[in-house]
Coordinates of C-alpha atoms in Angstrom, one line a residue:
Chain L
X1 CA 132.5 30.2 89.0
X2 CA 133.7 29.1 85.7
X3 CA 130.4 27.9 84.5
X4 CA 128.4 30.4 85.0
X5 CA 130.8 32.7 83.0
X6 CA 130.3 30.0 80.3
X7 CA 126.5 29.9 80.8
X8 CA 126.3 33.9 80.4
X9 CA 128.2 34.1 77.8
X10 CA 126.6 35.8 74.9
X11 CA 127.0 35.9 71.1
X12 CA 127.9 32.0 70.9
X13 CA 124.5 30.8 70.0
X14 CA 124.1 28.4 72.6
X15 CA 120.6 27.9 72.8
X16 CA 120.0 26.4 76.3
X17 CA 116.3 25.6 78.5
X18 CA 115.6 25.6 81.9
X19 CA 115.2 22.0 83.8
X20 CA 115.4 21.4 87.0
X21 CA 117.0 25.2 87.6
X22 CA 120.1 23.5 85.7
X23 CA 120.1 25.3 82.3
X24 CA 120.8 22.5 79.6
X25 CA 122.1 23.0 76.2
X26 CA 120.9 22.1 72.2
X27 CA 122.5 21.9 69.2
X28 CA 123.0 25.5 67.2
X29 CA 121.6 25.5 63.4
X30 CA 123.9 25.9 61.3
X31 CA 124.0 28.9 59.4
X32 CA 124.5 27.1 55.8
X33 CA 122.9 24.3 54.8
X34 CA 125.4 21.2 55.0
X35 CA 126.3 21.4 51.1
X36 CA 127.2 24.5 50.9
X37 CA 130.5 24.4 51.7
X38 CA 131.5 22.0 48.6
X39 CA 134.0 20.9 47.5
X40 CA 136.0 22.1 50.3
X41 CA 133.9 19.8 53.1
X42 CA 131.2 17.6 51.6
X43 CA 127.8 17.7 52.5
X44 CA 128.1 14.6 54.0
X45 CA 131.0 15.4 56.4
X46 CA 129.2 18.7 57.6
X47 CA 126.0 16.7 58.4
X48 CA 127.4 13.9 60.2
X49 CA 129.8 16.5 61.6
X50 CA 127.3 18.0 63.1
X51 CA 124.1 16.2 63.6
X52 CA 126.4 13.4 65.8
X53 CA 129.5 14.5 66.8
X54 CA 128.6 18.5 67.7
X55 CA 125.1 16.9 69.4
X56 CA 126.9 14.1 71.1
X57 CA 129.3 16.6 73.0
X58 CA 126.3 18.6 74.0
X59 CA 124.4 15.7 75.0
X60 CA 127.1 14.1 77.4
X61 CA 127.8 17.9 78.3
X62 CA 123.8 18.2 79.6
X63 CA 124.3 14.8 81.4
X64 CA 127.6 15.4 83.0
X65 CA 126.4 18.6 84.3
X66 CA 123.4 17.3 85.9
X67 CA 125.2 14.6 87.1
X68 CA 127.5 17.7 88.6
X69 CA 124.5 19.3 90.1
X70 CA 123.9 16.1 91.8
X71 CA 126.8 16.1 92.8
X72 CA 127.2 19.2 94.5
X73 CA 124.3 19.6 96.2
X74 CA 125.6 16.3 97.7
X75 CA 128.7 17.7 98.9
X76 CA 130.4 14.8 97.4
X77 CA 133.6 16.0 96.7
X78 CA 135.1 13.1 94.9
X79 CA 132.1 12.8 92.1
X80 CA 132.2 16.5 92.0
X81 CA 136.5 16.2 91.1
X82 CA 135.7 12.9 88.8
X83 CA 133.5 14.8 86.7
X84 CA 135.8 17.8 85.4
X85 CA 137.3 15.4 82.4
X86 CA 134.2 14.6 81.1
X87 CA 132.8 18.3 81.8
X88 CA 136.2 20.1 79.9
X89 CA 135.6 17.0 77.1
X90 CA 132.3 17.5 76.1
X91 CA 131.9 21.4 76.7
X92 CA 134.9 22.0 75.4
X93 CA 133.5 20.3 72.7
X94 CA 130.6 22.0 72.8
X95 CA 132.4 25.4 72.8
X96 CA 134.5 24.7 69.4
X97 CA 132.4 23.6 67.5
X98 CA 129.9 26.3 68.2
X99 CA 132.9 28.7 66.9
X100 CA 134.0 26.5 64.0
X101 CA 130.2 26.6 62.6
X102 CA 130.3 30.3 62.9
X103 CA 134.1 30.2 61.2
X104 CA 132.9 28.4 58.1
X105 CA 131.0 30.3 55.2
X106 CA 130.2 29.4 51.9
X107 CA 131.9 31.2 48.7
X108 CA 128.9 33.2 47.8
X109 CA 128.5 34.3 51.1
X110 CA 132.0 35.6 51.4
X111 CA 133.8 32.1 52.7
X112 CA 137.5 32.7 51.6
X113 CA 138.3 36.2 51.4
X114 CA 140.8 37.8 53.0
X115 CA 140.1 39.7 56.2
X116 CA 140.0 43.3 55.8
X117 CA 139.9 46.3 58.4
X118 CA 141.7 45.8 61.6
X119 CA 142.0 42.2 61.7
X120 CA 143.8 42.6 57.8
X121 CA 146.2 44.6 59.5
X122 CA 146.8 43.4 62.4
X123 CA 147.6 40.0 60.6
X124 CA 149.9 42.0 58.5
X125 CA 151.7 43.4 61.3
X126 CA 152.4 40.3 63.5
X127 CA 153.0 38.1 60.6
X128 CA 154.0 39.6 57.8
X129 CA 151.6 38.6 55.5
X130 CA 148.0 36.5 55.0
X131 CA 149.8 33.8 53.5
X132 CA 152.8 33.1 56.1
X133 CA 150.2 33.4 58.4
X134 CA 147.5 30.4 56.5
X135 CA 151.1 28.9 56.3
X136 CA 151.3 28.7 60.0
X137 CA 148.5 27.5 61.2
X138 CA 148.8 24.8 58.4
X139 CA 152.5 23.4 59.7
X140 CA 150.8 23.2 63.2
X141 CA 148.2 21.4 62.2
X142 CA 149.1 19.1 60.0
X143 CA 152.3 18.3 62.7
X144 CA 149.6 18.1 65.1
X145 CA 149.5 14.3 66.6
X146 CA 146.3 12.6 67.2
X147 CA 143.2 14.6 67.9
X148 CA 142.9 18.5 68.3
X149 CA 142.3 22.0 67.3
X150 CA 144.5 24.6 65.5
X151 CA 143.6 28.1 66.5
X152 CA 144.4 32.0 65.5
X153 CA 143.6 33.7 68.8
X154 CA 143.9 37.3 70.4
X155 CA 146.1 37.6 73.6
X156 CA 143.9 40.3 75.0
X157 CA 146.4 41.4 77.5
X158 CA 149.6 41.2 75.3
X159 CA 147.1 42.6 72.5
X160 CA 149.1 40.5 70.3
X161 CA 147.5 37.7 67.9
X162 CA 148.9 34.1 68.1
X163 CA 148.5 30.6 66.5
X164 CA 147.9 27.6 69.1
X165 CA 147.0 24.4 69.2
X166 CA 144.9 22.3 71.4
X167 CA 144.6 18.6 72.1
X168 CA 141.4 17.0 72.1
X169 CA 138.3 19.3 72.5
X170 CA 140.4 21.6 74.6
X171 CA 139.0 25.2 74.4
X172 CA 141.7 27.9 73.5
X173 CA 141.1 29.1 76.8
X174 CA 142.8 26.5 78.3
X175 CA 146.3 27.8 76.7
X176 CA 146.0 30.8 78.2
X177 CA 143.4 33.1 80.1
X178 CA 143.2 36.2 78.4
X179 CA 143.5 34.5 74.9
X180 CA 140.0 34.8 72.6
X181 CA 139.7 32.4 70.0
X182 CA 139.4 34.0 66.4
X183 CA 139.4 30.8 63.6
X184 CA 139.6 27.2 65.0
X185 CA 140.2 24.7 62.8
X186 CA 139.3 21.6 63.5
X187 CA 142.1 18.6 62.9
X188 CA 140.4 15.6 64.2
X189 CA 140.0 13.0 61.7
X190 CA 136.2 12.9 61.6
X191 CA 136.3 16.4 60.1
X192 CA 138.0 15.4 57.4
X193 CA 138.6 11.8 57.2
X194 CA 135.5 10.6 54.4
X195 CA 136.5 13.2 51.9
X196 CA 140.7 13.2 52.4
X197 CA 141.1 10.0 54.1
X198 CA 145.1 10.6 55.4
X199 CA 145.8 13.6 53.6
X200 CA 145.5 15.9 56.2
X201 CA 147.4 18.7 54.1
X202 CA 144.9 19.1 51.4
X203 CA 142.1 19.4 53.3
X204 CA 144.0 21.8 55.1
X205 CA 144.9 23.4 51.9
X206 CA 140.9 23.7 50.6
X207 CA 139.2 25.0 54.3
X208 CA 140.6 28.4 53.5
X209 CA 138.3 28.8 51.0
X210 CA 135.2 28.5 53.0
X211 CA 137.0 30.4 56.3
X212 CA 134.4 33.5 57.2
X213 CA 137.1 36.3 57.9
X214 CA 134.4 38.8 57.9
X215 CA 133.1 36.4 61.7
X216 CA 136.9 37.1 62.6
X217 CA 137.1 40.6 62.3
X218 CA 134.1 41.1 64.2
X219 CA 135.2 39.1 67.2
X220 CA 138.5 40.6 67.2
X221 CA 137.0 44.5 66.6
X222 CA 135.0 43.4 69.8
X223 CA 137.6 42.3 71.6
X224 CA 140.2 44.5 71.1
X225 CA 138.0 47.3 72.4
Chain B
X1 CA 170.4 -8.5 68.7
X2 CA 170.7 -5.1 66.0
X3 CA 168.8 -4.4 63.5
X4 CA 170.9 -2.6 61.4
X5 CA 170.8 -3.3 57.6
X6 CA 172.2 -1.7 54.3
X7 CA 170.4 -3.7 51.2
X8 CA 166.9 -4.2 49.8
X9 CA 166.2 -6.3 53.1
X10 CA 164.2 -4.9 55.4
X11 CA 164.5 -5.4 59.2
X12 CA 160.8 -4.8 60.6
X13 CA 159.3 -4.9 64.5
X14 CA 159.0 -8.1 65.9
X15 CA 156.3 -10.4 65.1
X16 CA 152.5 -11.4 66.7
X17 CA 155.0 -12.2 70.4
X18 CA 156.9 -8.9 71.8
X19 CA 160.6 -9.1 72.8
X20 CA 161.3 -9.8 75.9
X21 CA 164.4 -11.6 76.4
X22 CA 166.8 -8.7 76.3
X23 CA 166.1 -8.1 80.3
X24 CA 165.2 -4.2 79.7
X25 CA 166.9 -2.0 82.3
X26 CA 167.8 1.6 82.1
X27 CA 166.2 3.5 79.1
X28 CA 168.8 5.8 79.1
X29 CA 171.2 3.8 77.4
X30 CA 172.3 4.1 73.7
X31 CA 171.5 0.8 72.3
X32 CA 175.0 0.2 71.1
X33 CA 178.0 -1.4 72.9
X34 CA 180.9 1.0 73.1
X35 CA 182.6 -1.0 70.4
X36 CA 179.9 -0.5 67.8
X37 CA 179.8 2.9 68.4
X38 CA 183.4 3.3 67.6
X39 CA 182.8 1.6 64.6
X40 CA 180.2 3.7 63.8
X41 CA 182.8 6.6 63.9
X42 CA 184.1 5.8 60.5
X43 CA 186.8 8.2 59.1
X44 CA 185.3 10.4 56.3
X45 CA 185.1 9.6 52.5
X46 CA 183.4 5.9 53.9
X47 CA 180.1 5.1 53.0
X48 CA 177.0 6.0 54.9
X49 CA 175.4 3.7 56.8
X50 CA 171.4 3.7 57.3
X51 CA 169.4 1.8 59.3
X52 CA 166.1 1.4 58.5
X53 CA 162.4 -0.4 59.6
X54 CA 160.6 -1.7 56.8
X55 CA 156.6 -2.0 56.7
X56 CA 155.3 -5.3 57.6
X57 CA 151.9 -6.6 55.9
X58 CA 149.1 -7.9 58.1
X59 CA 149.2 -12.1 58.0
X60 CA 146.4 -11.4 56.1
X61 CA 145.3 -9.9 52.6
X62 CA 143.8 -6.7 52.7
X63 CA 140.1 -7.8 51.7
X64 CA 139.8 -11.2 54.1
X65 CA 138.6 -8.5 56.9
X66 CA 135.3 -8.1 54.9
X67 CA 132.8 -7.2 55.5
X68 CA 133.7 -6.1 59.4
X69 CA 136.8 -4.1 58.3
X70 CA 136.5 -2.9 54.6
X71 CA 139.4 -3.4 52.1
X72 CA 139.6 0.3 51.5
X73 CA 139.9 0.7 55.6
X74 CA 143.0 -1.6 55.3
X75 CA 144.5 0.1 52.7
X76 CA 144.2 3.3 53.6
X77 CA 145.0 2.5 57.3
X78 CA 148.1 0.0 56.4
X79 CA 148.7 1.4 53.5
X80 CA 148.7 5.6 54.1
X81 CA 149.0 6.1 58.2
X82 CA 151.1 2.7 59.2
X83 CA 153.3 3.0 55.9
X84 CA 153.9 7.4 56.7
X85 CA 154.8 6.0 60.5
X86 CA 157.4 4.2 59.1
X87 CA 158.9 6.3 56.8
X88 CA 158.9 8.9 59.2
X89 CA 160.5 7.1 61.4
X90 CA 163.2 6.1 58.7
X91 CA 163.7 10.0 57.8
X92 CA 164.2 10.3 61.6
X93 CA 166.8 8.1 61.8
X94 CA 169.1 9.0 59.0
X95 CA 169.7 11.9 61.0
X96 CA 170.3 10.1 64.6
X97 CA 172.5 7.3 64.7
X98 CA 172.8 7.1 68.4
X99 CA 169.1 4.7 67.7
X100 CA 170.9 2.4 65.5
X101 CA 171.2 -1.1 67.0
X102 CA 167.7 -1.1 68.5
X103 CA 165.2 -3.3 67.9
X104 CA 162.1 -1.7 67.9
X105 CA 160.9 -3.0 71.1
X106 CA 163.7 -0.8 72.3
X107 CA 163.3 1.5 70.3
X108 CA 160.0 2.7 72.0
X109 CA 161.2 2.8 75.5
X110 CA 164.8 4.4 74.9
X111 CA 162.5 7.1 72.8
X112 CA 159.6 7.2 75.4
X113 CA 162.2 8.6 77.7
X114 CA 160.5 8.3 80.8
X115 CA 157.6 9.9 80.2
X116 CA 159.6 13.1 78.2
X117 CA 159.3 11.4 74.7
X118 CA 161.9 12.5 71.7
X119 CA 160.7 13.2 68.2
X120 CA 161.0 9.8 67.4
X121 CA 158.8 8.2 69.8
X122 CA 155.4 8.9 67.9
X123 CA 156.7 7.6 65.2
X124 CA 158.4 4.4 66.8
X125 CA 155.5 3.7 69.0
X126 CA 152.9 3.9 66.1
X127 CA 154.7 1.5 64.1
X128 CA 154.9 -1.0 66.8
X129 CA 151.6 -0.5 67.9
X130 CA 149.9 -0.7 64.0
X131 CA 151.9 -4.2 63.4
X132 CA 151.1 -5.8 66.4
X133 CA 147.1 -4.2 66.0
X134 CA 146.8 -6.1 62.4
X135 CA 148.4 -9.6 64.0
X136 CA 145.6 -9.0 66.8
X137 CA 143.0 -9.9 65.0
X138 CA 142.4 -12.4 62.2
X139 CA 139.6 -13.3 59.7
X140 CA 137.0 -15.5 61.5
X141 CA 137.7 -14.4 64.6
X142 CA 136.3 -13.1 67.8
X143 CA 133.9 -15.3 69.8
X144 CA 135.8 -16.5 72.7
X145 CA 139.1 -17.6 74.2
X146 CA 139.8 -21.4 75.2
X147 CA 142.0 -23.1 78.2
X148 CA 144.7 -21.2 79.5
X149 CA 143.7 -17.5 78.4
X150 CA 139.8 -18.1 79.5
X151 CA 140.9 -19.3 82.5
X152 CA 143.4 -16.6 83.1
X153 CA 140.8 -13.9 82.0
X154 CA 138.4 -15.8 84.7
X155 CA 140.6 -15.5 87.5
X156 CA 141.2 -11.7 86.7
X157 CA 137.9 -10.4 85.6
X158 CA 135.7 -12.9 87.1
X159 CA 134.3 -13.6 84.1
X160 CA 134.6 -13.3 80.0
X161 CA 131.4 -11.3 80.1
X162 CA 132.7 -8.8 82.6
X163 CA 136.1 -8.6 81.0
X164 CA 134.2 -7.8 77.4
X165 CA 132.3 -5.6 79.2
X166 CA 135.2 -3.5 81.0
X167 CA 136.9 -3.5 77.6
X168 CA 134.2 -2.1 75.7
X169 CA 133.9 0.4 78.5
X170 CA 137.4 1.4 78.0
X171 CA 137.3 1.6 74.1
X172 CA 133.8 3.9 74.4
X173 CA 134.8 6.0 77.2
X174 CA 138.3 7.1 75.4
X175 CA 138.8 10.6 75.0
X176 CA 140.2 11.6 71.5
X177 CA 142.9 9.5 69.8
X178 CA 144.0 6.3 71.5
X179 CA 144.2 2.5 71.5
X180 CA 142.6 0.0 74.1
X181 CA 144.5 -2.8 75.2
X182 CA 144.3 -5.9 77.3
X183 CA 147.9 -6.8 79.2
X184 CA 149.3 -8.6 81.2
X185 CA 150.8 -6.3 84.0
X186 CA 154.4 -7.7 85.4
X187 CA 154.1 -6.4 88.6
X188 CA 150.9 -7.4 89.7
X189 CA 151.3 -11.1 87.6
X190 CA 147.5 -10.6 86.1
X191 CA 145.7 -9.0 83.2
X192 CA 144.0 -5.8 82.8
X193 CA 142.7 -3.4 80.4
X194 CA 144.0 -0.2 79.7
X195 CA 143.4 2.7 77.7
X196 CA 146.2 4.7 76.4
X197 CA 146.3 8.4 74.5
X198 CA 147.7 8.3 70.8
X199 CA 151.2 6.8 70.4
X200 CA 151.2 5.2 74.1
X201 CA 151.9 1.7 74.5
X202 CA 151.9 -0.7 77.6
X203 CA 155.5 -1.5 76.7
X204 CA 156.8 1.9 78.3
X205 CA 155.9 0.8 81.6
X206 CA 157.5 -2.8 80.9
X207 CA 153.6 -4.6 80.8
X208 CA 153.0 -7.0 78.1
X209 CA 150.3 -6.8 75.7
X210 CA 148.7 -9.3 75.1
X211 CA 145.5 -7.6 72.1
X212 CA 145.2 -4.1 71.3
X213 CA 142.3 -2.3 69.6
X214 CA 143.0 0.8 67.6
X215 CA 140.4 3.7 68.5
X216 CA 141.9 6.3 65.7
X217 CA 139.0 7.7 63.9
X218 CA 140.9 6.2 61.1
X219 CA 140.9 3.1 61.9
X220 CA 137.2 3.0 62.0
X221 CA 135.1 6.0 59.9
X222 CA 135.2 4.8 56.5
X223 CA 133.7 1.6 57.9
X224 CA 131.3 2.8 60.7
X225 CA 131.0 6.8 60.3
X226 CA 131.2 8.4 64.1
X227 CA 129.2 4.3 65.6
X228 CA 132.0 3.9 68.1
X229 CA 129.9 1.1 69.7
X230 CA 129.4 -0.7 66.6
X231 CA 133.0 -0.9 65.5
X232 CA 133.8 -2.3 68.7
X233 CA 131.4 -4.7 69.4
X234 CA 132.4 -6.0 65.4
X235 CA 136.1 -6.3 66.8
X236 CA 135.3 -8.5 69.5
X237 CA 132.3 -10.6 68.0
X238 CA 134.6 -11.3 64.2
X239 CA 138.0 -10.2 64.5
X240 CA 140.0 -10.4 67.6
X241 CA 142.3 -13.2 67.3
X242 CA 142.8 -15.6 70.6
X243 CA 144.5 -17.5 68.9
X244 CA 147.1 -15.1 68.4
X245 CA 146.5 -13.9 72.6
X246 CA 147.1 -17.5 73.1
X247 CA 150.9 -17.6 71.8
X248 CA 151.2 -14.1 73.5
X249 CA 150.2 -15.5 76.8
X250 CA 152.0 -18.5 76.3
X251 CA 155.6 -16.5 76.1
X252 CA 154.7 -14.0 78.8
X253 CA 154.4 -16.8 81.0
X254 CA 157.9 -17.4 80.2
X255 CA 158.9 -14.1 82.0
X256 CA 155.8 -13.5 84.8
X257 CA 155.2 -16.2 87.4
X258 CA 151.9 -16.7 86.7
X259 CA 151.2 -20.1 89.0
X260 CA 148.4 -21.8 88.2
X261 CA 146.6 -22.1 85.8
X262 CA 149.2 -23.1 83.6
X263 CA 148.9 -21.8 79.7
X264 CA 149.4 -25.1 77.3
X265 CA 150.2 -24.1 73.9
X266 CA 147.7 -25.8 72.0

């Protein structure tokens, strides 16, 4: 079943404890502290970022799946079907932002530079270059209307890399099955909205500074195994 | 009824009542007679013709929102994302004059296609949406509806309380980008409120809007960070404008047989 794959899935950081045999899920730390991403994303955006929007997702994620268990152990069938929206909402949200802490570095740590090994390559082979590629993803997302995600992924059965979007808190997954997500970006307004107000295109411009290719070219070495 | 135009003047959307007197039928059609359209096929070396949408201001300044929708809200939601809709939307249609002749009532629902929207819809939409948002609300407003509109929002919802409550429901239970609205459904000859996803409007299904509350993060983060529920309880306690509902109503009874009660203009 599709959640337990997502409850067994390793090397995210979700933190999760048992209740009720139901296992429930916490916010991650972040791996930075919230300033030290500036100036690309203020302090302020990273904490509100993630101390209520990340934590509200995983709260409604907890309740929605209890309210699932419920639910099935009921057999009620039509509860059970009500609650997918709110289930792919708030775990998907869950399940970006999880990746978009880990995709975000600061400078001295190595946020910004270019990917190297295979990942450098294999950038270099589907699109040419780094930059047509940063290029991309930054025409999709800045044409990208209302709320949503901009994502480099590996099609692990094509073994070919590709840029996607998503709408809302739609994983990556949901574009395509065998597709991993590599770097998300996230394009909803709160992301960005205190620090670039409408510009979406600058703050598109400065994330690339802080983007941890080294996280990248792990998951993709793992993946492409 | 065109809204073509050549000068400095500006033909914008309509104002705070929507348009319905053209009869809407088929979305499909072009929005110019045959004849215009073979005036529009000018031989070459004549000059262009544009059409264009202007940006309308709020009836309001920019600051009389204070404190429960900040100046710098205003004018970097009127301002930056309303005034780009429209300018879009201009660049848009400098490069497809089949939309000429529209007003932008029409406009939506020739673009909305049916439910397979055209480039030009977000655009088109927003606009619409963003004027008639600023003319739904007012300074001093909110608190509650009088005669005809309390009474119709009595016989739909049972009460104003419940009908707060379902639209506050709506607003907090939205997923992503999207705007809440109370209309007035033709079909069904009573009000409601719906929740629609980013550009969507109640007009593409031929309903009539009678308020709309924009829940954009932009229209509310500067002011209330990610307190959803705050920003929406504001809207209804200081700034929806009944009064404005009231003249809404007030036409729409012109087109939906509503029986009684009957809506007085005050």
């Amino acid at each position: 079943m599709a959640l337990r794959s997502v409850l067994s899935r390793k090397g995210l950081g979700l933190g999760f404890a048992q209740l009720r045999g139901l296992q429930t899920f916490s916010l991650p730390d972040l791996p930075y502290a919230y300033g030290a991403l500036e100036p690309a994303i203020s302090g302020e955006i990273m904490q509100l970022h993630h101390q209520k929007h990340h934590q509200a997702y995983i709260t409604n994620y907890n309740k929605a799946l209890e309210q699932l268990q419920d639910a099935v152990a009921k057999g009620d069938s039509a509860a059970v079907v009500k609650l997918q929206s709110a289930i792919k909402f708030n775990g998907g949200g869950h399940i970006n932002h999880s990746i978009f802490w880990k995709n975000l570095t600061p400078v001295h740590e190595g946020g910004g530079e270019p990917p190297k090994g295979s990942l450098g390559w294999a950038i270099d082979t589907h699109f040419g270059s780094l930059e047509t590629l940063v290029q991309k993803i930054n025409s999709e997302a800045a044409a990208l209307q209302g709320s949503g995600w901009v994502w480099l992924g590996l099609d692990k059965e094509l073994k070919k890399l590709v840029v996607e979007t998503t709408a809302n808190q739609d994983p990556l997954v949901t574009k395509g099955p065998n597709l991993v997500p590599l770097l998300g970006i996230d394009v909803w307004e709160h992301a960005y909205y205190l620090q670039y107000k409408n510009v979406r295109p600058d703050y598109l411009k400065n994330i690339w500074k802080v983007i941890n290719w080294h996280y990248a070219n792990e998951v993709y070495e793992k993946e492409s195994e | 009824m065109g809204s073509c135009c050549y000068g400095a003047f500006s033909a914008s959307s309509h104002l705070s009542v929507t348009d319905f007197s053209r009869g809407f039928k088929s979305p499909k059609l072009p929005c110019l007679s045959k004849r215009q359209e073979r005036w529009f096929a000018r031989p070459q070396g004549a000059p262009k013709i544009s059409a264009y949408y202007g940006l309308r201001t709020p009836p309001y300044k920019l600051d009389a929102l204070e404190p429960h929708m900040s100046r710098r809200t205003l004018e970097t939601h009127w301002g930056g994302h309303h005034r780009n809709y429209v300018e879009g939307l201009n660049k848009q249609l400098e490069k497809n004059q089949l939309l000429y002749g529209c007003t932008l009532d029409e406009l939506v629902k020739v673009t909305y296609n049916n439910g397979n929207p055209s480039p030009e819809f977000n655009n088109a939409a927003q606009v619409w949406n963003h004027d008639f948002f600023w003319e739904s609300m007012q300074p001093g407003g909110g608190s509650m509806p009088i005669l005809g509109v309390l009474q119709q929002i009595e016989k739909d919802f049972g009460s104003f309380t419940n009908f707060r409550e379902k639209f506050v429901e709506a607003a907090l239970t939205l997923f992503g980008s999207g705007w809440v609205w109370l209309v007035l459904k033709r079909e069904e000859r009573r009000l409601a409120v719906i929740k629609t996803s980013n550009a969507i409007c109640p007009l593409v299904w031929d309903d009539i809007p009678i308020i709309s509350l924009d829940m954009w993060e932009h229209a509310y983060y500067l002011d209330y960070k990610n307190d959803k529920g705050k920003y929406v309880n504001v809207f209804m306690n200081h700034l929806v404008s009944w009064n404005v509902a009231m003249a809404r109503m007030a036409r729409a009874e012109a087109f939906v047989n509503l029986g009684e009660p009957k809506i007085p203009i005050a």
